[in-house]
Each structure stands twice: as C-alpha cells, then as structure tokens.
mmCIF file of C-alpha atoms in Angstrom:
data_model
loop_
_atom_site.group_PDB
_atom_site.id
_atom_site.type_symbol
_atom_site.label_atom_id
_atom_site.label_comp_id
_atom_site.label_asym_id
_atom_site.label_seq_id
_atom_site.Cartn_x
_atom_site.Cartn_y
_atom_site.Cartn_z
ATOM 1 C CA UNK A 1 2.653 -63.240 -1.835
ATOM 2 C CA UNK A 2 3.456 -63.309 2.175
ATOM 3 C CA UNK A 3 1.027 -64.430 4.960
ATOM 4 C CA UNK A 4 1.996 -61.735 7.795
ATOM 5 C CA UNK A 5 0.431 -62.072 10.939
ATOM 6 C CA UNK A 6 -1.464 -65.043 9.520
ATOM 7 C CA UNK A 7 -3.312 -62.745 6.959
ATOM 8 C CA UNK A 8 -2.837 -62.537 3.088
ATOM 9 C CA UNK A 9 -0.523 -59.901 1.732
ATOM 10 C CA UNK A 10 -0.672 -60.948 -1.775
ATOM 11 C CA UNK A 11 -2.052 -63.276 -4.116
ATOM 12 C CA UNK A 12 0.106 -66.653 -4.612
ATOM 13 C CA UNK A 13 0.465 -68.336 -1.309
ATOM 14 C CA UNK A 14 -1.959 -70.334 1.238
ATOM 15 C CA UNK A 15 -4.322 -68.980 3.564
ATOM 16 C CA UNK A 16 -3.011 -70.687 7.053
ATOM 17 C CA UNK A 17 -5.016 -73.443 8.198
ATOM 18 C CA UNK A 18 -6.105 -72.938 12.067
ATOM 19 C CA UNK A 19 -3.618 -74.928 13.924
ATOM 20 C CA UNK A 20 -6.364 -77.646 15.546
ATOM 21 C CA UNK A 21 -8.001 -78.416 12.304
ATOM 22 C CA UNK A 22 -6.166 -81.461 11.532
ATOM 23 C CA UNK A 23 -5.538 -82.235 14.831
ATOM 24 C CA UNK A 24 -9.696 -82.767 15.063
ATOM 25 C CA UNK A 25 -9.195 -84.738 11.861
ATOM 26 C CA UNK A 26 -6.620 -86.811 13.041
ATOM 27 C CA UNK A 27 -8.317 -87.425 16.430
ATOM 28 C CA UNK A 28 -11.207 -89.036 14.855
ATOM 29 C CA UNK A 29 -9.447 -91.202 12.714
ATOM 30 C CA UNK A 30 -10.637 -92.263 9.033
ATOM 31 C CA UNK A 31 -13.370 -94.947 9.952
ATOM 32 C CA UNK A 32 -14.927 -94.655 6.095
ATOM 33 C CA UNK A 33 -17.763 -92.071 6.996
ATOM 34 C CA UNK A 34 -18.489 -88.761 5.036
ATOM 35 C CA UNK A 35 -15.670 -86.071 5.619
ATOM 36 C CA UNK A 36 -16.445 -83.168 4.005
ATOM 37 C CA UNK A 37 -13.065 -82.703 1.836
ATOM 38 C CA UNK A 38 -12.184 -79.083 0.435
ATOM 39 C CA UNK A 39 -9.070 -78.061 -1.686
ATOM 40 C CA UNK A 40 -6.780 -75.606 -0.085
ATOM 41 C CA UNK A 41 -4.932 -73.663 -3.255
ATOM 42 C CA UNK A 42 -2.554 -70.669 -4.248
ATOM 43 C CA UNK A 43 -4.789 -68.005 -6.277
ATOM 44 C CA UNK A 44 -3.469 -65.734 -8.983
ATOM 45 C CA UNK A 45 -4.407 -62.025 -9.432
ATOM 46 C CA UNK A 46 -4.707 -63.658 -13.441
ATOM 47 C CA UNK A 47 -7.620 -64.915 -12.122
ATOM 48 C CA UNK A 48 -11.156 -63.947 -10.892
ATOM 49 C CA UNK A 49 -11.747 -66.031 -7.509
ATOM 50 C CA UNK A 50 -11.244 -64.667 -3.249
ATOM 51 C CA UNK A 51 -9.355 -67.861 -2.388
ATOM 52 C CA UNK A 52 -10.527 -71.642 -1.157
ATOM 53 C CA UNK A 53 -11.714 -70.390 2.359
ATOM 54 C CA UNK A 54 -14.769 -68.939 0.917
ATOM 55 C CA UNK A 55 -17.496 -69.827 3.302
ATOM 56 C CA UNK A 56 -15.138 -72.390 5.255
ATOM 57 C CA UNK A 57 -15.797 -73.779 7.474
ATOM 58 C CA UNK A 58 -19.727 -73.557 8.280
ATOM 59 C CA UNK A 59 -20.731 -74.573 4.536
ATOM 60 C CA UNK A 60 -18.612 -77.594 5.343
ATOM 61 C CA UNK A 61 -20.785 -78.396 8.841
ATOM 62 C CA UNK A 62 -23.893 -77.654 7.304
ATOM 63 C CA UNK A 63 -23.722 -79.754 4.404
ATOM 64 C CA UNK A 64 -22.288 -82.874 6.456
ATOM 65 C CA UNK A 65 -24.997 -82.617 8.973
ATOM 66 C CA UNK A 66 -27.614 -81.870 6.154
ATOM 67 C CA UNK A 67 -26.432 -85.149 4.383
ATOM 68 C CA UNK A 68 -26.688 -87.433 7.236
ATOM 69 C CA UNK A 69 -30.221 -85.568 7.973
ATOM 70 C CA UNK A 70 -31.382 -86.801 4.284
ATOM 71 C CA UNK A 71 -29.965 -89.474 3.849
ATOM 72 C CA UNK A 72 -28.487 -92.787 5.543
ATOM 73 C CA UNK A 73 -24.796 -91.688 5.458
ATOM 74 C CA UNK A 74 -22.730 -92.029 8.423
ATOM 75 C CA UNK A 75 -20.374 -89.260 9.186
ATOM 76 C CA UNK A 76 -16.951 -89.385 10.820
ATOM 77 C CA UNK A 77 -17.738 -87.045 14.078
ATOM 78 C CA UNK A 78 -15.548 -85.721 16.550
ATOM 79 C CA UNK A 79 -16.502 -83.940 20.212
ATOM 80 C CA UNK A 80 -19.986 -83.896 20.834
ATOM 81 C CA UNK A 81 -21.461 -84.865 17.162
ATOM 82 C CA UNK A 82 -19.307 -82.101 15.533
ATOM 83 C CA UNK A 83 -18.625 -83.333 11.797
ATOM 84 C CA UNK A 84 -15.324 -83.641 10.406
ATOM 85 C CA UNK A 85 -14.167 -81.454 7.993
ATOM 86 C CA UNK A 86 -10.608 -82.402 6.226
ATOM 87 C CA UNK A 87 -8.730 -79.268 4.476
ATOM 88 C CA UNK A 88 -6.445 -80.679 1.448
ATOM 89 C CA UNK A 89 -3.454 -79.642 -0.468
ATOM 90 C CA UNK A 90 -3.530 -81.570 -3.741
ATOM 91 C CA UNK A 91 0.043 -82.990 -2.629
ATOM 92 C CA UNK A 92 -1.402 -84.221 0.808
ATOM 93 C CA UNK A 93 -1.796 -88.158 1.179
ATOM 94 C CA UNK A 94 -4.938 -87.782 2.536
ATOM 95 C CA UNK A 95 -6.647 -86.810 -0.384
ATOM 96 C CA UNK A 96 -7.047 -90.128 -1.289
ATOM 97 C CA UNK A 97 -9.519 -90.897 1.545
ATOM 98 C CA UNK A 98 -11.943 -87.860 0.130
ATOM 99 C CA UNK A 99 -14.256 -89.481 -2.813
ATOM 100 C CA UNK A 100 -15.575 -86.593 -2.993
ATOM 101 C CA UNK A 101 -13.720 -82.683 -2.784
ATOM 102 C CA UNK A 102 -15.179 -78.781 -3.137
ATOM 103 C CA UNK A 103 -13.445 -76.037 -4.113
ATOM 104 C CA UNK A 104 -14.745 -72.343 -4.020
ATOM 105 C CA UNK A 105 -14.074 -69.655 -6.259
ATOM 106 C CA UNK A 106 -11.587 -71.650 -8.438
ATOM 107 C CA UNK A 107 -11.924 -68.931 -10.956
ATOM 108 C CA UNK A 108 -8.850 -67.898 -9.520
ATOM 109 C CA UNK A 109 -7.107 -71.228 -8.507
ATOM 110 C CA UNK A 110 -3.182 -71.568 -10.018
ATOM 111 C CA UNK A 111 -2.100 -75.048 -10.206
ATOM 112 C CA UNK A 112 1.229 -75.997 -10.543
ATOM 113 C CA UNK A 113 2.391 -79.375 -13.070
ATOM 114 C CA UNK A 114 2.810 -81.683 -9.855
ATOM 115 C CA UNK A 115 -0.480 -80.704 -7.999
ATOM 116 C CA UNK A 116 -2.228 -81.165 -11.937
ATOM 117 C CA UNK A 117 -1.205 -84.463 -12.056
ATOM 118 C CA UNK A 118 -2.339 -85.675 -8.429
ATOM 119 C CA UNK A 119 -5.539 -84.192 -9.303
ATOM 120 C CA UNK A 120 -5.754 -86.384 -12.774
ATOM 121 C CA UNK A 121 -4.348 -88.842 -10.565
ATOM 122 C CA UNK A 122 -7.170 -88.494 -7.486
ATOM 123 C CA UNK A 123 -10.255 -88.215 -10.507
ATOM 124 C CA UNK A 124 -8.820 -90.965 -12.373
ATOM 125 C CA UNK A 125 -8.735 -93.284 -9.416
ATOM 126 C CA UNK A 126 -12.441 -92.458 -8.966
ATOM 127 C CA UNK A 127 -11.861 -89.161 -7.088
ATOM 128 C CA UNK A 128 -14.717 -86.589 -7.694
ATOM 129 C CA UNK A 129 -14.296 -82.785 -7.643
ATOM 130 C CA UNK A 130 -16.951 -79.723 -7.240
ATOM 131 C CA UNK A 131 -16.192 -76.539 -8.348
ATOM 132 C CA UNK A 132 -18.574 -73.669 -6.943
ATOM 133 C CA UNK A 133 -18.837 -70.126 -7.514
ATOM 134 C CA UNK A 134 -17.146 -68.599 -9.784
ATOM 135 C CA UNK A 135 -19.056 -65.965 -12.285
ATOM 136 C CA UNK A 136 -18.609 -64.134 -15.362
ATOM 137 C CA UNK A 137 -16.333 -64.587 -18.540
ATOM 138 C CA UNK A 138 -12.562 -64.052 -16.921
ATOM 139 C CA UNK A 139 -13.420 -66.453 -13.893
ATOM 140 C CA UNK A 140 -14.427 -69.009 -16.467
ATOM 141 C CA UNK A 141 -11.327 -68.955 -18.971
ATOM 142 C CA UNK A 142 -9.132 -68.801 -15.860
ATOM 143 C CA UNK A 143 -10.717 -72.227 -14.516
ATOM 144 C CA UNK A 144 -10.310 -73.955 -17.935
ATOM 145 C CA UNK A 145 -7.125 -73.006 -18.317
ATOM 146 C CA UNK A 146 -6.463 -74.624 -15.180
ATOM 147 C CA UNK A 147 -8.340 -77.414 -16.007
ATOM 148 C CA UNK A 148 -6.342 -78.095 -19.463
ATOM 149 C CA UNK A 149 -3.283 -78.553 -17.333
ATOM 150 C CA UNK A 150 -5.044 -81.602 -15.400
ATOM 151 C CA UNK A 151 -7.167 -83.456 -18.193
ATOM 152 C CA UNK A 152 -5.997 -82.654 -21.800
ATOM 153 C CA UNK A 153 -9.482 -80.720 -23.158
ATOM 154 C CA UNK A 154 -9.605 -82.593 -26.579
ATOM 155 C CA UNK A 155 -9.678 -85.524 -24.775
ATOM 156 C CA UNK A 156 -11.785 -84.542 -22.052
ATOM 157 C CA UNK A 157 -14.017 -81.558 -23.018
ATOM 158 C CA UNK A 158 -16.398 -79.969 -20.582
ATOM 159 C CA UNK A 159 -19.735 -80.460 -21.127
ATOM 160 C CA UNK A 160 -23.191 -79.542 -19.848
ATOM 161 C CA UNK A 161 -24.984 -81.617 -17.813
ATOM 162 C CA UNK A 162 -28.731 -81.739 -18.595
ATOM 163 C CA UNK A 163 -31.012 -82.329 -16.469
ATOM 164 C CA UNK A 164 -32.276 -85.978 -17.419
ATOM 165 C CA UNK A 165 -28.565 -86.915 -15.996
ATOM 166 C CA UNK A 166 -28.564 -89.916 -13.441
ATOM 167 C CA UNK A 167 -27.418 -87.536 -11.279
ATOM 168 C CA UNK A 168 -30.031 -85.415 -10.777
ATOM 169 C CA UNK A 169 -32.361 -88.003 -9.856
ATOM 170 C CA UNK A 170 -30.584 -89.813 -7.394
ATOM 171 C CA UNK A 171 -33.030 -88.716 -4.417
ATOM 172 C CA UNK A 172 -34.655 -85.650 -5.324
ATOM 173 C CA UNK A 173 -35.984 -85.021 -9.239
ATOM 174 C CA UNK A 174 -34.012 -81.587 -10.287
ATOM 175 C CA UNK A 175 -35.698 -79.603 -12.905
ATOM 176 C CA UNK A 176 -33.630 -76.150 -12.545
ATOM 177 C CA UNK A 177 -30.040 -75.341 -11.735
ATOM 178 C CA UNK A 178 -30.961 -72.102 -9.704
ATOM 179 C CA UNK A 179 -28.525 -69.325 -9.393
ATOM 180 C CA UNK A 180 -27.531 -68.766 -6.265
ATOM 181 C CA UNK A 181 -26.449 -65.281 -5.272
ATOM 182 C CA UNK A 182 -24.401 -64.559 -1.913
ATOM 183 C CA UNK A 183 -27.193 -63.557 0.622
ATOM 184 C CA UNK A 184 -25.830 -59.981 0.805
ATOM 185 C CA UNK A 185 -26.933 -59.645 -2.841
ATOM 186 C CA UNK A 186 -30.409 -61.045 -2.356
ATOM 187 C CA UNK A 187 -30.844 -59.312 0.803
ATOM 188 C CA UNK A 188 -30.222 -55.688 -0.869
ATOM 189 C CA UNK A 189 -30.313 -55.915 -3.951
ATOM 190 C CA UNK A 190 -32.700 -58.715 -4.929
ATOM 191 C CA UNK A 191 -31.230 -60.110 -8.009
ATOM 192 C CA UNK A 192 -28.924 -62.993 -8.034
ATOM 193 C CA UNK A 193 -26.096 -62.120 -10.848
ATOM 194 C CA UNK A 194 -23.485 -60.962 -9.005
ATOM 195 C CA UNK A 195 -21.744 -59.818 -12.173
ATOM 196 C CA UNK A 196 -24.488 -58.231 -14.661
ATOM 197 C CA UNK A 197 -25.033 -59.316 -17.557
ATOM 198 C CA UNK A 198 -21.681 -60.985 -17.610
ATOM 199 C CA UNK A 199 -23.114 -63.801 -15.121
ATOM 200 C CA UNK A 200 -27.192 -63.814 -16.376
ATOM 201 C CA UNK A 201 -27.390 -67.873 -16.377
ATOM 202 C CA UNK A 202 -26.379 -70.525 -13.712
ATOM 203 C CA UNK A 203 -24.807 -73.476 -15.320
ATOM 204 C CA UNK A 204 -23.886 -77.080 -13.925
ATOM 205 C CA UNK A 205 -21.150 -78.388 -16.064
ATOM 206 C CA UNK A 206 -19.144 -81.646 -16.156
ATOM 207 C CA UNK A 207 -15.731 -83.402 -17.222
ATOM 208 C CA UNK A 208 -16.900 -87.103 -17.830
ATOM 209 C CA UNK A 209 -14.390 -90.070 -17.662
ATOM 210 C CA UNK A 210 -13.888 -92.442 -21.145
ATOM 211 C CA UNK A 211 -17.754 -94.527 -19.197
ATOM 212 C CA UNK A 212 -19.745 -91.453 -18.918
ATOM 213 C CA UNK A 213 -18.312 -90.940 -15.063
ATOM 214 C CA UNK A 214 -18.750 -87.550 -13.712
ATOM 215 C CA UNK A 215 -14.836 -87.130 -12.655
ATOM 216 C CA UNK A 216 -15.482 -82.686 -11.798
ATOM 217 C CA UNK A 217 -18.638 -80.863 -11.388
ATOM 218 C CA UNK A 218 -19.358 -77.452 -12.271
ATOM 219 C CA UNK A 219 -21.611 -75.243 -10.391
ATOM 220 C CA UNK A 220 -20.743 -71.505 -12.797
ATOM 221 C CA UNK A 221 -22.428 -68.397 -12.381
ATOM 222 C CA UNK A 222 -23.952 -69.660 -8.581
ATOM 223 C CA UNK A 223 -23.039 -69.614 -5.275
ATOM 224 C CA UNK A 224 -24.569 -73.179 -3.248
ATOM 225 C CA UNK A 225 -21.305 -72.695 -0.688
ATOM 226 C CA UNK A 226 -23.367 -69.520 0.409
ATOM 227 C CA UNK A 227 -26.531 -71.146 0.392
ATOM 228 C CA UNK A 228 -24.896 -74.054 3.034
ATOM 229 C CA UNK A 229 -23.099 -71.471 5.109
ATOM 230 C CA UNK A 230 -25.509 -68.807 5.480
ATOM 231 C CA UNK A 231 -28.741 -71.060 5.633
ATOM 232 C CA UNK A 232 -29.532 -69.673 8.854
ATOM 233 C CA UNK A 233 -29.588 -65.653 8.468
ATOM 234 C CA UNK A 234 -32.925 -65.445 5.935
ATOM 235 C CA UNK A 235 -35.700 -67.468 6.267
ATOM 236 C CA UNK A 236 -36.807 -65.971 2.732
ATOM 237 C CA UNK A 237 -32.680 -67.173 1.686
ATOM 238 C CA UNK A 238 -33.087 -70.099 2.886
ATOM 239 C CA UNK A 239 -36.503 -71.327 1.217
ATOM 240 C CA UNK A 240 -35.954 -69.894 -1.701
ATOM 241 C CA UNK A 241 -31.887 -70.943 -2.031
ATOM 242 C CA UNK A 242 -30.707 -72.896 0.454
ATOM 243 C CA UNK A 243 -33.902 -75.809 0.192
ATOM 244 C CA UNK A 244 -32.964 -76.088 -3.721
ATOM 245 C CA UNK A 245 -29.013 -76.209 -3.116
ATOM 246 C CA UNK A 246 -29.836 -79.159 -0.575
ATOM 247 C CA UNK A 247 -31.241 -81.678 -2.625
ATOM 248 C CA UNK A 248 -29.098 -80.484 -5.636
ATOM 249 C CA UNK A 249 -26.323 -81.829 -3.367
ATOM 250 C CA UNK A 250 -27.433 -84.453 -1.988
ATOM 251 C CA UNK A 251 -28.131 -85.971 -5.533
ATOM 252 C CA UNK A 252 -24.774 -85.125 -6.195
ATOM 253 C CA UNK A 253 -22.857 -86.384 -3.569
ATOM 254 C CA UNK A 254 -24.995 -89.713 -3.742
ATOM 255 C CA UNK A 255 -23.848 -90.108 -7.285
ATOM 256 C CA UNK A 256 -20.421 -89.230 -6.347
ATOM 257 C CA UNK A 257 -19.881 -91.644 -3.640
ATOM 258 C CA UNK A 258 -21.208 -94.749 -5.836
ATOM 259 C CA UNK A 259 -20.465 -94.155 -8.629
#
C-alpha cells in the first residue's frame, strides 16, 4: 500500500501521523503522569480491522480527562489543560514510558518478527496492552494469529477473564461486560452486534504473565473506543454505553498501572 496525498491507497502501510502530534508530546516532556499511549500499525486485507486511528484522537482526550475526573491520577498536559496523547510504533523508544497502550480494531493488525518481539519485550517488562473492537469469527483468528507471533500460545493461552477478577473491582464493582455498538448502530438500528449472529456476545479476554499478571486485555465483540469518543452526541449513548465503558476502564487502567 501507498499513502498519496496523506490518505490510504491500500492496506499495508501507516496512516500519517499529523505533523504537531509529537511535537505536543515532546513539548510537555515525560514528567510520569498518564499519557494516553495508542499503537500505530500496518493492517492486512487478511484481516478484519479499519486501521489504529479508529476513533483517534477524541477517545484518547476523553478517557485521559475522564481518568483524572475519577480518580487521583495526574496527567501530563500541554496548552491550556489539553491531555497528552502519545501515538507509538512498536519500534519507537518511547513505548517504554506507556504502562499502559490501546489498540483499535487489531482484528486486522500485521506484525512483523521485530515489532513481535518489542511487544513481548514492552509486556514482559510490565507493559500492558488493550485491544478494542474487533467482532466476529475472521477478526478474531486474525488477532490470535498475531498474537502467537508475540507470546508462544501454549505457553501463554488466552483466557477469559471473569468477573470476580481483581480487576474489576479496583474502583467500581463490574458485573457485565456490555457490548458496545458504534453509536451509528444504536442510533438506527438499535441493536449492538455489529456483525449478526457472528458477534452476539461481548467478551473481555486476557493473556496472563507466569504470576497471574494481566500482560493484554481483550475487549471482543464491543466497541468502548466509541463509547469514549462519541460520549457527547446521545445522551441515551452515553447513559446507557459510555457510563458502563467508564468505570470498566478506570478499573482497568488502575490495575494496569500498579500492578
């Protein structure tokens, strides 16, 4: 694939990040507050997923500034209280200041053997990964393929996470992984699989390190990045999706950052 006139032509390649991201980033420094850290990958036409910029970058500032409203988290800010939001390759140095990274729609991520290693490097080291909405059958056996390069599965199988886990009590008691569709769905449609049958149940899913550590988190068959970005178009969306996906995250990212 070719990025002409800073647009995707094909299917293999990076989206362009917007030339003053890092610059922002940079500006502010890394001063140990919550950065909201997403992947930036290639995507394969193999797969089932639109690409990493899914709902970037407003999921990314509503999260950050939802955290810091729930919690006691200081965030690295630039401008006028505008969080910062770091865009990573998994061969960029400064992954290793994000303990904690999303990526969206990895059902079609393609990793390559050097950026599977950094990331079993980066979880390994005590790195923690989301993964958020992807649906239905192909999206799923495209992630774990991708997954098997990184962590070997015999060794480290995916499992569910119920919902006694630590950490889904960290702050708020979770008692339902809800599935999230994207609020164009909900809004005509009503329903919330966005692929049928093929999609029916939300699941949260793990990879656990050899003491129980969540290392990557699953959200399958949901959409929370939607639920962050587009908080602010539905009031009936946002009670009924975005409320939920909040404390879901904010239980998650607790756990993530001490644990």
């Amino acid at each position: 694939m070719a990025v002409e006139g800073g647009q995707l032509s094909g299917a293999s390649n990076f989206t362009p990040i917007p030339p003053d991201f890092h610059a922002d980033a940079a500006a502010a420094g890394y001063d140990g507050g919550f950065r909201f850290c997403r992947f930036q990958f290639r995507t394969s036409l193999e797969g089932d997923g639109a690409g990493w910029y899914v709902d970037y970058p407003r999921a990314d500032e509503n999260l950050s500034l939802r955290l810091s409203q729930l919690t006691n988290l200081p965030l690295t800010i630039v401008g006028e209280g505008d969080p910062v939001h770091l865009v990573v390759r998994l061969t960029d140095a400064e992954l290793f200041q994000c303990p904690f990274v999303m990526m969206t729609e990895p059902g079609g991520a393609d990793l390559d053997e050097t950026e599977a290693a950094q990331l079993r490097t980066y979880l390994m080291k005590g790195g923690f990964l989301w993964a958020d909405d992807f649906w239905g059958s192909r999206a799923w056996e495209w992630w774990s393929s991708q997954m098997a390069k990184v962590l070997p599965p015999e060794e480290y199988p995916i499992v569910d996470v119920p919902l006694d886990h630590p950490m889904f009590h960290t702050l708020f008691d979770i008692n339902e992984i809800p599935q999230i569709p994207n609020v164009g769905l909900w809004e005509t449609e009503h329903r919330t699989s966005e692929r049928g049958i093929d999609s029916a149940e939300a699941h949260a899913r793990a990879i656990v390190d050899k003491k129980g550590r969540v290392m990557v988190f699953m959200t399958f068959n949901t959409d929370f990045g939607d639920a962050f970005e587009r908080e602010g178009e539905s009031p009936d969306y946002f009670l009924r999706f975005s409320v939920p996906a909040y404390e879901i995250a904010a239980d998650v990212l607790v756990y993530a950052l001490t644990h």
